[in-house]
Short mmCIF file of C-alpha atoms in Angstrom, two decimals:
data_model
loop_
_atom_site.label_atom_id
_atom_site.label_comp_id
_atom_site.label_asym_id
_atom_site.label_seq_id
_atom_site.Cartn_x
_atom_site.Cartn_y
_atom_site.Cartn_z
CA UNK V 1 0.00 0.00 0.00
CA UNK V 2 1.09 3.31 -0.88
CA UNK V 3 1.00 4.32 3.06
CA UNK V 4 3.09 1.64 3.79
CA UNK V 5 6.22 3.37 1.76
CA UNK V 6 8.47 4.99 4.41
CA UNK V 7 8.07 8.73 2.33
CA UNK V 8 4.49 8.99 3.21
CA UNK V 9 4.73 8.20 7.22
CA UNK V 10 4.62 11.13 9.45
CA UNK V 11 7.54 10.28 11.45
CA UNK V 12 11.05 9.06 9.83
CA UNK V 13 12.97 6.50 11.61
CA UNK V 14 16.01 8.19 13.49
CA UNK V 15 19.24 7.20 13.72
CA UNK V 16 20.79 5.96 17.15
CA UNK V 17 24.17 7.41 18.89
CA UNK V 18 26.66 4.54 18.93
CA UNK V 19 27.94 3.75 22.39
CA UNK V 20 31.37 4.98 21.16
CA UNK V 21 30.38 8.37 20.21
CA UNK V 22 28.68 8.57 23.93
CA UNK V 23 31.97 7.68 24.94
CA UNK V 24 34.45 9.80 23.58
CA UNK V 25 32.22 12.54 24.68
CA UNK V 26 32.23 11.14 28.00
CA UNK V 27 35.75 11.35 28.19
CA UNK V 28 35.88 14.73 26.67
CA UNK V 29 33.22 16.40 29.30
CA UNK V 30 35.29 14.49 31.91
CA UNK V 31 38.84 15.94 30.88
CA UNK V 32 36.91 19.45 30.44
CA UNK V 33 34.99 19.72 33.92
CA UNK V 34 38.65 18.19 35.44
CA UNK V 35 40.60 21.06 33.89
CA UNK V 36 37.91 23.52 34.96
CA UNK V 37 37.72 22.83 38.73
CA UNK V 38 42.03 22.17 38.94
CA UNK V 39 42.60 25.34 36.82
CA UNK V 40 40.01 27.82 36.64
CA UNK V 41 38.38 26.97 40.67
CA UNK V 42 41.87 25.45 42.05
CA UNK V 43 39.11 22.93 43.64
CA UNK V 44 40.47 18.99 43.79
CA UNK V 45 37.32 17.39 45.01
CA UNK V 46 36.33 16.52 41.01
CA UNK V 47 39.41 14.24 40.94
CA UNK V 48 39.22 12.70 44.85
CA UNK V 49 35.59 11.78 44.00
CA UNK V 50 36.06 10.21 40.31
CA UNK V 51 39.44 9.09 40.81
CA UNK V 52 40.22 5.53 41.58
CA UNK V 53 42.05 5.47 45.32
CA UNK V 54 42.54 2.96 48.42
CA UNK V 55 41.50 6.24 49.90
CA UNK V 56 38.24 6.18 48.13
CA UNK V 57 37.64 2.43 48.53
CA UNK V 58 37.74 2.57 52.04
CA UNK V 59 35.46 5.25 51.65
CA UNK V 60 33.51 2.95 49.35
CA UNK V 61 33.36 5.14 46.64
CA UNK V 62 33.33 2.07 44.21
CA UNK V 63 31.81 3.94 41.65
CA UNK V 64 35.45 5.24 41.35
CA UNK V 65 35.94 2.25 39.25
CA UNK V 66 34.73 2.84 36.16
CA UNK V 67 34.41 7.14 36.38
CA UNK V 68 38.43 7.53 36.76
CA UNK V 69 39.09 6.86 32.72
CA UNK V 70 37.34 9.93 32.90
CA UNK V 71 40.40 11.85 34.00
CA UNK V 72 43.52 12.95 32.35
CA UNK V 73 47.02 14.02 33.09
CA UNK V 74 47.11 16.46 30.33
CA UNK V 75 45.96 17.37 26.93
CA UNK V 76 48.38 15.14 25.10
CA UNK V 77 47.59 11.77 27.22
CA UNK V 78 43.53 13.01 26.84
CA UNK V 79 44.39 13.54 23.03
CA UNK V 80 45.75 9.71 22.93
CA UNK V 81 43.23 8.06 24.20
CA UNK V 82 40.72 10.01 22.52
CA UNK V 83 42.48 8.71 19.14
CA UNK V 84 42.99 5.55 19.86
CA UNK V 85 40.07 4.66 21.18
CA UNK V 86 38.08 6.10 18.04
CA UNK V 87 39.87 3.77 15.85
CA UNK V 88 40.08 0.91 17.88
CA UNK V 89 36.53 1.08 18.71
CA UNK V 90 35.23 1.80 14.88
CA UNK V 91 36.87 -1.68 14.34
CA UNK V 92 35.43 -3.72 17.26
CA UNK V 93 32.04 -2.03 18.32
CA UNK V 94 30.28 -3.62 14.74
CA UNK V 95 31.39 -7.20 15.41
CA UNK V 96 30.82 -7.07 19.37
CA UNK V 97 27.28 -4.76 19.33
CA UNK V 98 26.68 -1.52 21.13
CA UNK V 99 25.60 -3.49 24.57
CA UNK V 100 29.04 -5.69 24.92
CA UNK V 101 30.81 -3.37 23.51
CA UNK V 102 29.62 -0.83 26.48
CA UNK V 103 30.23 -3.68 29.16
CA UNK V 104 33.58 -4.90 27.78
CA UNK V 105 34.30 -1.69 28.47
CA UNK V 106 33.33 -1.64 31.86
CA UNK V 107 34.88 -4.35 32.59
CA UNK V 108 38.12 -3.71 31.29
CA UNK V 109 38.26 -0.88 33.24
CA UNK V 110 37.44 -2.69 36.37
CA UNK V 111 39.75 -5.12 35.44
CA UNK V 112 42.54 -2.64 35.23
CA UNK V 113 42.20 -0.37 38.36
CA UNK V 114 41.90 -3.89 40.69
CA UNK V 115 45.28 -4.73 39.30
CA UNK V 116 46.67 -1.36 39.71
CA UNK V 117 45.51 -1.96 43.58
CA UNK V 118 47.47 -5.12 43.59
CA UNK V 119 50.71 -3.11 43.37
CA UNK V 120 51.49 -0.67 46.42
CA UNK V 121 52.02 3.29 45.33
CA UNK V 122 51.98 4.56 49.00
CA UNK V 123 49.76 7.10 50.22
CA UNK V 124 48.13 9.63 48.24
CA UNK V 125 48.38 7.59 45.09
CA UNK V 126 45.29 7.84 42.31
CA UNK V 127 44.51 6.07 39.29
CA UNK V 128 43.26 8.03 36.09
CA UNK V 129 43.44 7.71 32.43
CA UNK V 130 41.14 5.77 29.78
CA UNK V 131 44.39 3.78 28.65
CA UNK V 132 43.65 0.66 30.64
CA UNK V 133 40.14 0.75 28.10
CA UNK V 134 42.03 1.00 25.26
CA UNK V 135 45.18 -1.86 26.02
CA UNK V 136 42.16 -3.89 26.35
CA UNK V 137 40.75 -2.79 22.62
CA UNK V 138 44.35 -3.43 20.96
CA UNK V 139 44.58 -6.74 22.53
CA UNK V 140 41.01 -8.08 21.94
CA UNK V 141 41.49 -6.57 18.10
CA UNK V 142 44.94 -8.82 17.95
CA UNK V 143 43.24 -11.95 18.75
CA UNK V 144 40.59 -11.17 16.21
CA UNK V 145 43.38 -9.79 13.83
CA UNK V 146 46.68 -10.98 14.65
CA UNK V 147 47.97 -10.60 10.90
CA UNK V 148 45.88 -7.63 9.73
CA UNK V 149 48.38 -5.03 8.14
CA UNK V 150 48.45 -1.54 10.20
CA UNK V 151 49.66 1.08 7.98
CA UNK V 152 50.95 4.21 9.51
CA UNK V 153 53.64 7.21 10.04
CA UNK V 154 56.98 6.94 11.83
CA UNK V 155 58.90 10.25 11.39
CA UNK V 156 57.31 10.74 7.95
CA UNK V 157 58.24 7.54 7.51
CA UNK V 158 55.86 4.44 6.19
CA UNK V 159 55.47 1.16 8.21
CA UNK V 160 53.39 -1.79 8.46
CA UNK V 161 52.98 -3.34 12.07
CA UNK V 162 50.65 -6.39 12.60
CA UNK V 163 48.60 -6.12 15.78
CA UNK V 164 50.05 -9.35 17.11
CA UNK V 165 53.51 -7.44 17.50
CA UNK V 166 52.17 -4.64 18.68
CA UNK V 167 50.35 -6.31 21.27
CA UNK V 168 53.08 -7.85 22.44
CA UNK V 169 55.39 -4.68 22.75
CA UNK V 170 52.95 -2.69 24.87
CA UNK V 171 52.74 -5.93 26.74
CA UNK V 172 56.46 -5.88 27.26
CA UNK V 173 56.72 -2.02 27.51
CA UNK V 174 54.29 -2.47 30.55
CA UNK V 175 55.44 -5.59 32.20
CA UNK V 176 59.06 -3.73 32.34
CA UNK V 177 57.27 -0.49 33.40
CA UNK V 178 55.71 -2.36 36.38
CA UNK V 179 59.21 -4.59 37.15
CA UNK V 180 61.20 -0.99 37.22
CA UNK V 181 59.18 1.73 37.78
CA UNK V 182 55.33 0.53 40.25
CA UNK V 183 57.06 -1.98 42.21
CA UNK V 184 60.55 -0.25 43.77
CA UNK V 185 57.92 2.54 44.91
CA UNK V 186 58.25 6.46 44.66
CA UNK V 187 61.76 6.78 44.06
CA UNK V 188 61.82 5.63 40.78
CA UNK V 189 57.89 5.89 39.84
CA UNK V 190 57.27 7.91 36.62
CA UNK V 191 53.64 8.56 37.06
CA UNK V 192 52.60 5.91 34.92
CA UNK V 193 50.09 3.19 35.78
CA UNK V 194 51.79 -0.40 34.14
CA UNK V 195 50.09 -2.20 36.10
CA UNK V 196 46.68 -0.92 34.89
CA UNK V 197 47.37 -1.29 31.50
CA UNK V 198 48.23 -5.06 32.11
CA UNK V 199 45.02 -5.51 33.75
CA UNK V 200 43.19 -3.79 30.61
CA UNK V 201 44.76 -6.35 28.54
CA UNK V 202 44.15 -9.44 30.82
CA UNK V 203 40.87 -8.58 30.59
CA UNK V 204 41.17 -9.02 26.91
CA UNK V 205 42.43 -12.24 26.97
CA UNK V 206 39.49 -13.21 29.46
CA UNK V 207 37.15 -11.94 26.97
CA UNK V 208 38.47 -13.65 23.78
CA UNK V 209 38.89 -17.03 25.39
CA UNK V 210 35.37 -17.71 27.73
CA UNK V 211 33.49 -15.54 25.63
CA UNK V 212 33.95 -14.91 22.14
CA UNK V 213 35.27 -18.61 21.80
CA UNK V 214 32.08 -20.66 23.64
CA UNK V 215 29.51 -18.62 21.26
CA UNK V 216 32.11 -18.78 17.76
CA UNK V 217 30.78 -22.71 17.54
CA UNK V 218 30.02 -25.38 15.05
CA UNK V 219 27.50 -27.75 15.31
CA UNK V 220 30.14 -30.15 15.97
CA UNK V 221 31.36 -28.13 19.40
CA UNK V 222 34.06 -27.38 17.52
CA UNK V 223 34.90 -23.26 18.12
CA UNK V 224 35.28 -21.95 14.54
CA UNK V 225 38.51 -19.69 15.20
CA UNK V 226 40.97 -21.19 17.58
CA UNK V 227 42.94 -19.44 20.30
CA UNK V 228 45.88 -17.12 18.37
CA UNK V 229 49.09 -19.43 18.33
CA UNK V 230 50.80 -16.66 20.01
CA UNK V 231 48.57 -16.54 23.11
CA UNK V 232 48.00 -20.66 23.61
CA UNK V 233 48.21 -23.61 21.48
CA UNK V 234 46.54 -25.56 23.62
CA UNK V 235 42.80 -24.28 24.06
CA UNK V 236 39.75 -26.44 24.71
CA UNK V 237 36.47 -24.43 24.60
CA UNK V 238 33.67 -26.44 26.39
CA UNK V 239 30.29 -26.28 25.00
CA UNK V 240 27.96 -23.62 25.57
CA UNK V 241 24.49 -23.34 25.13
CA UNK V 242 22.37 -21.17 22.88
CA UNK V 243 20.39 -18.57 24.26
CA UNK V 244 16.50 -19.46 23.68
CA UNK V 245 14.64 -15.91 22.68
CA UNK V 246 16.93 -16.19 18.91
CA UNK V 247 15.80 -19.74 18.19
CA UNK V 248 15.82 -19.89 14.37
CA UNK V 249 14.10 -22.13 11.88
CA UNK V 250 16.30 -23.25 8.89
CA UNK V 251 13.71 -24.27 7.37
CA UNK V 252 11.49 -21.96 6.57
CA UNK V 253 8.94 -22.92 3.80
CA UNK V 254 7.37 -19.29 3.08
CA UNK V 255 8.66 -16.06 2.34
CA UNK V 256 7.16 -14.63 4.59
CA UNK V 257 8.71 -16.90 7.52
CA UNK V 258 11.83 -16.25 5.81
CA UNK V 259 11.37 -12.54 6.44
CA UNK V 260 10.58 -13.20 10.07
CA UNK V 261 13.64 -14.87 10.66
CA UNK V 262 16.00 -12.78 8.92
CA UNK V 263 15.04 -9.57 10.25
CA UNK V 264 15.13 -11.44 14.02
CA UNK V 265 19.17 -12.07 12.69
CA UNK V 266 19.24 -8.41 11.79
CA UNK V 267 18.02 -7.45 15.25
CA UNK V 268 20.36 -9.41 17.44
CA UNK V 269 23.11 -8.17 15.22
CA UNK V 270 22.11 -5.13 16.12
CA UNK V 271 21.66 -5.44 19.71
CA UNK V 272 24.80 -8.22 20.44
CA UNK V 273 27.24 -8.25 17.49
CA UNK V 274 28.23 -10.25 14.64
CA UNK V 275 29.97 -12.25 17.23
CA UNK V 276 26.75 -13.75 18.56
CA UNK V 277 25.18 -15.42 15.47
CA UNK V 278 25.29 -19.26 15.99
CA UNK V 279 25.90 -21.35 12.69
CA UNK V 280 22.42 -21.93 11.86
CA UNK V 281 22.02 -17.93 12.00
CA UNK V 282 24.65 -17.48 9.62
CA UNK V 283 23.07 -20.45 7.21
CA UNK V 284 20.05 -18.76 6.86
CA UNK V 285 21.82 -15.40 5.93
CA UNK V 286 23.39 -17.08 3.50
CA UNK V 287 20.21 -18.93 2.13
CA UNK V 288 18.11 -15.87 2.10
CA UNK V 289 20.73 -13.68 0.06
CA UNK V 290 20.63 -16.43 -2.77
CA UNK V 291 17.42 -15.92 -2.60
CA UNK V 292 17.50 -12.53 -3.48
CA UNK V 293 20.28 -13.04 -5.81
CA UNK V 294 18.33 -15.18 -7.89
CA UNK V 295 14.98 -12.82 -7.93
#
């Protein structure tokens, strides 16, 4: 029917802000409200209230652990973050959805200040910085990548990286960072949290291996992408269920049932990732654009 066609509704359909977008600007009104009370008020109760501290724990401020990536040390480490997280996150958020992509997040965060209160900094020491969030990015996109060419600048200079290697050497960088720097205490501490950014990128690996592995599966139980040889060669992923409310029929003998089914894919695509199609989902994809190929 002609009042059917989307040009003669009354309303359009609007487009959604991505749960990157929300972040970045989270990070930017956090660095910008930060600067404002330290520079312009002189006031430090911004950063003792959103800043992870043993201080604040024992206060119970445990919302502490996920608001201190909204602080930065300065513009440049604000500016790096900012960056990297955009392109990280343009590469992982349409694969995991907006929803995990949000509590990976989270989580990585979480993971990363709880390992930075593993290692003692004496008193008066805070954590800040959206860098734990983003080791975690770069390591989850090497498992899912570890040979993708990465193009870019040294001093004017062309070179290709793969993620694998670079994974690695901000591994090493902050392993050594925490063996030389964290651990001998405040005579040789250069402000820099190793030990968080290990804890981003454990959580990461935790990720990749009891999540994105149990629901990457074959009818067989077989995962269909194995652990990266450079993390484990020896992985066994157990079987996991499927989730019930995105049961799909392979079968489908009308068009119309088709149609159902495919635009239930299209939703949980939308709402959990790429990642969170089962075999049978990905089938019927494949069935239904032959379908249309052949039309």
């Amino acid at each position: 029917m002609l009042s059917d066609r989307s040009y003669m509704r009354d309303s359009y359909g609007r487009t959604t802000t991505s749960t990157l977008t929300w972040m970045l600007c989270a990070l930017t009104a956090g660095f910008l409200i930060q600067t404002v009370f330290e520079r312009a008020l002189g006031s430090p109760h911004f950063n003792q209230f959103t800043a992870l501290s043993l201080g604040g724990l024992q206060r119970i401020w445990l919302w502490t652990f996920v608001t201190y990536p909204l602080l930065h040390s300065n513009v440049l480490h604000w500016l790096a973050s900012l960056v990297t997280l955009f392109f990280l996150g343009r590469e992982l958020l349409p694969l995991m959805g907006e929803r995990r992509f949000a509590w990976f997040s989270a989580f990585s965060a979480v993971c990363g200040g709880l390992v930075w209160l593993l290692v003692p900094h004496g008193s008066g020491g805070a954590l800040i910085g959206a860098t734990p969030i983003v080791c975690a990015l770069l390591m989850l996109f090497a498992c899912l990548h570890p040979n993708r060419a990465l193009p870019f600048l040294f001093f004017f200079m062309p070179v290709t990286v793969r993620p694998k290697h670079l994974a690695w050497a901000v591994a090493g960088i902050s392993a050594l960072g925490l063996a030389v720097s964290e651990i001998p205490g405040d005579r040789f501490n250069l402000g820099i949290a190793h030990s968080a950014h290990l804890g981003g990128m454990l959580a990461a690996l935790l990720y990749y291996r009891f999540v994105h592995l149990r629901e990457w599966r074959t009818p067989d139980g077989r995962a269909d992408i194995e652990l990266p040889r450079w993390l484990s060669k020896t992985a066994k992923v157990a079987p996991a269920a499927e989730p019930a409310k995105y049961t799909v029929n392979v079968t489908a003998p009308t068009r119309e049932s088709l149609k159902a089914e495919v635009d239930r894919i299209l939703d949980k695509i939308n709402s959990e990732g790429l990642a969170a199609l089962t075999a049978q989902e990905k089938r019927l994809l494949d069935d239904a654009r032959n379908q249309i190929s052949r039309r």
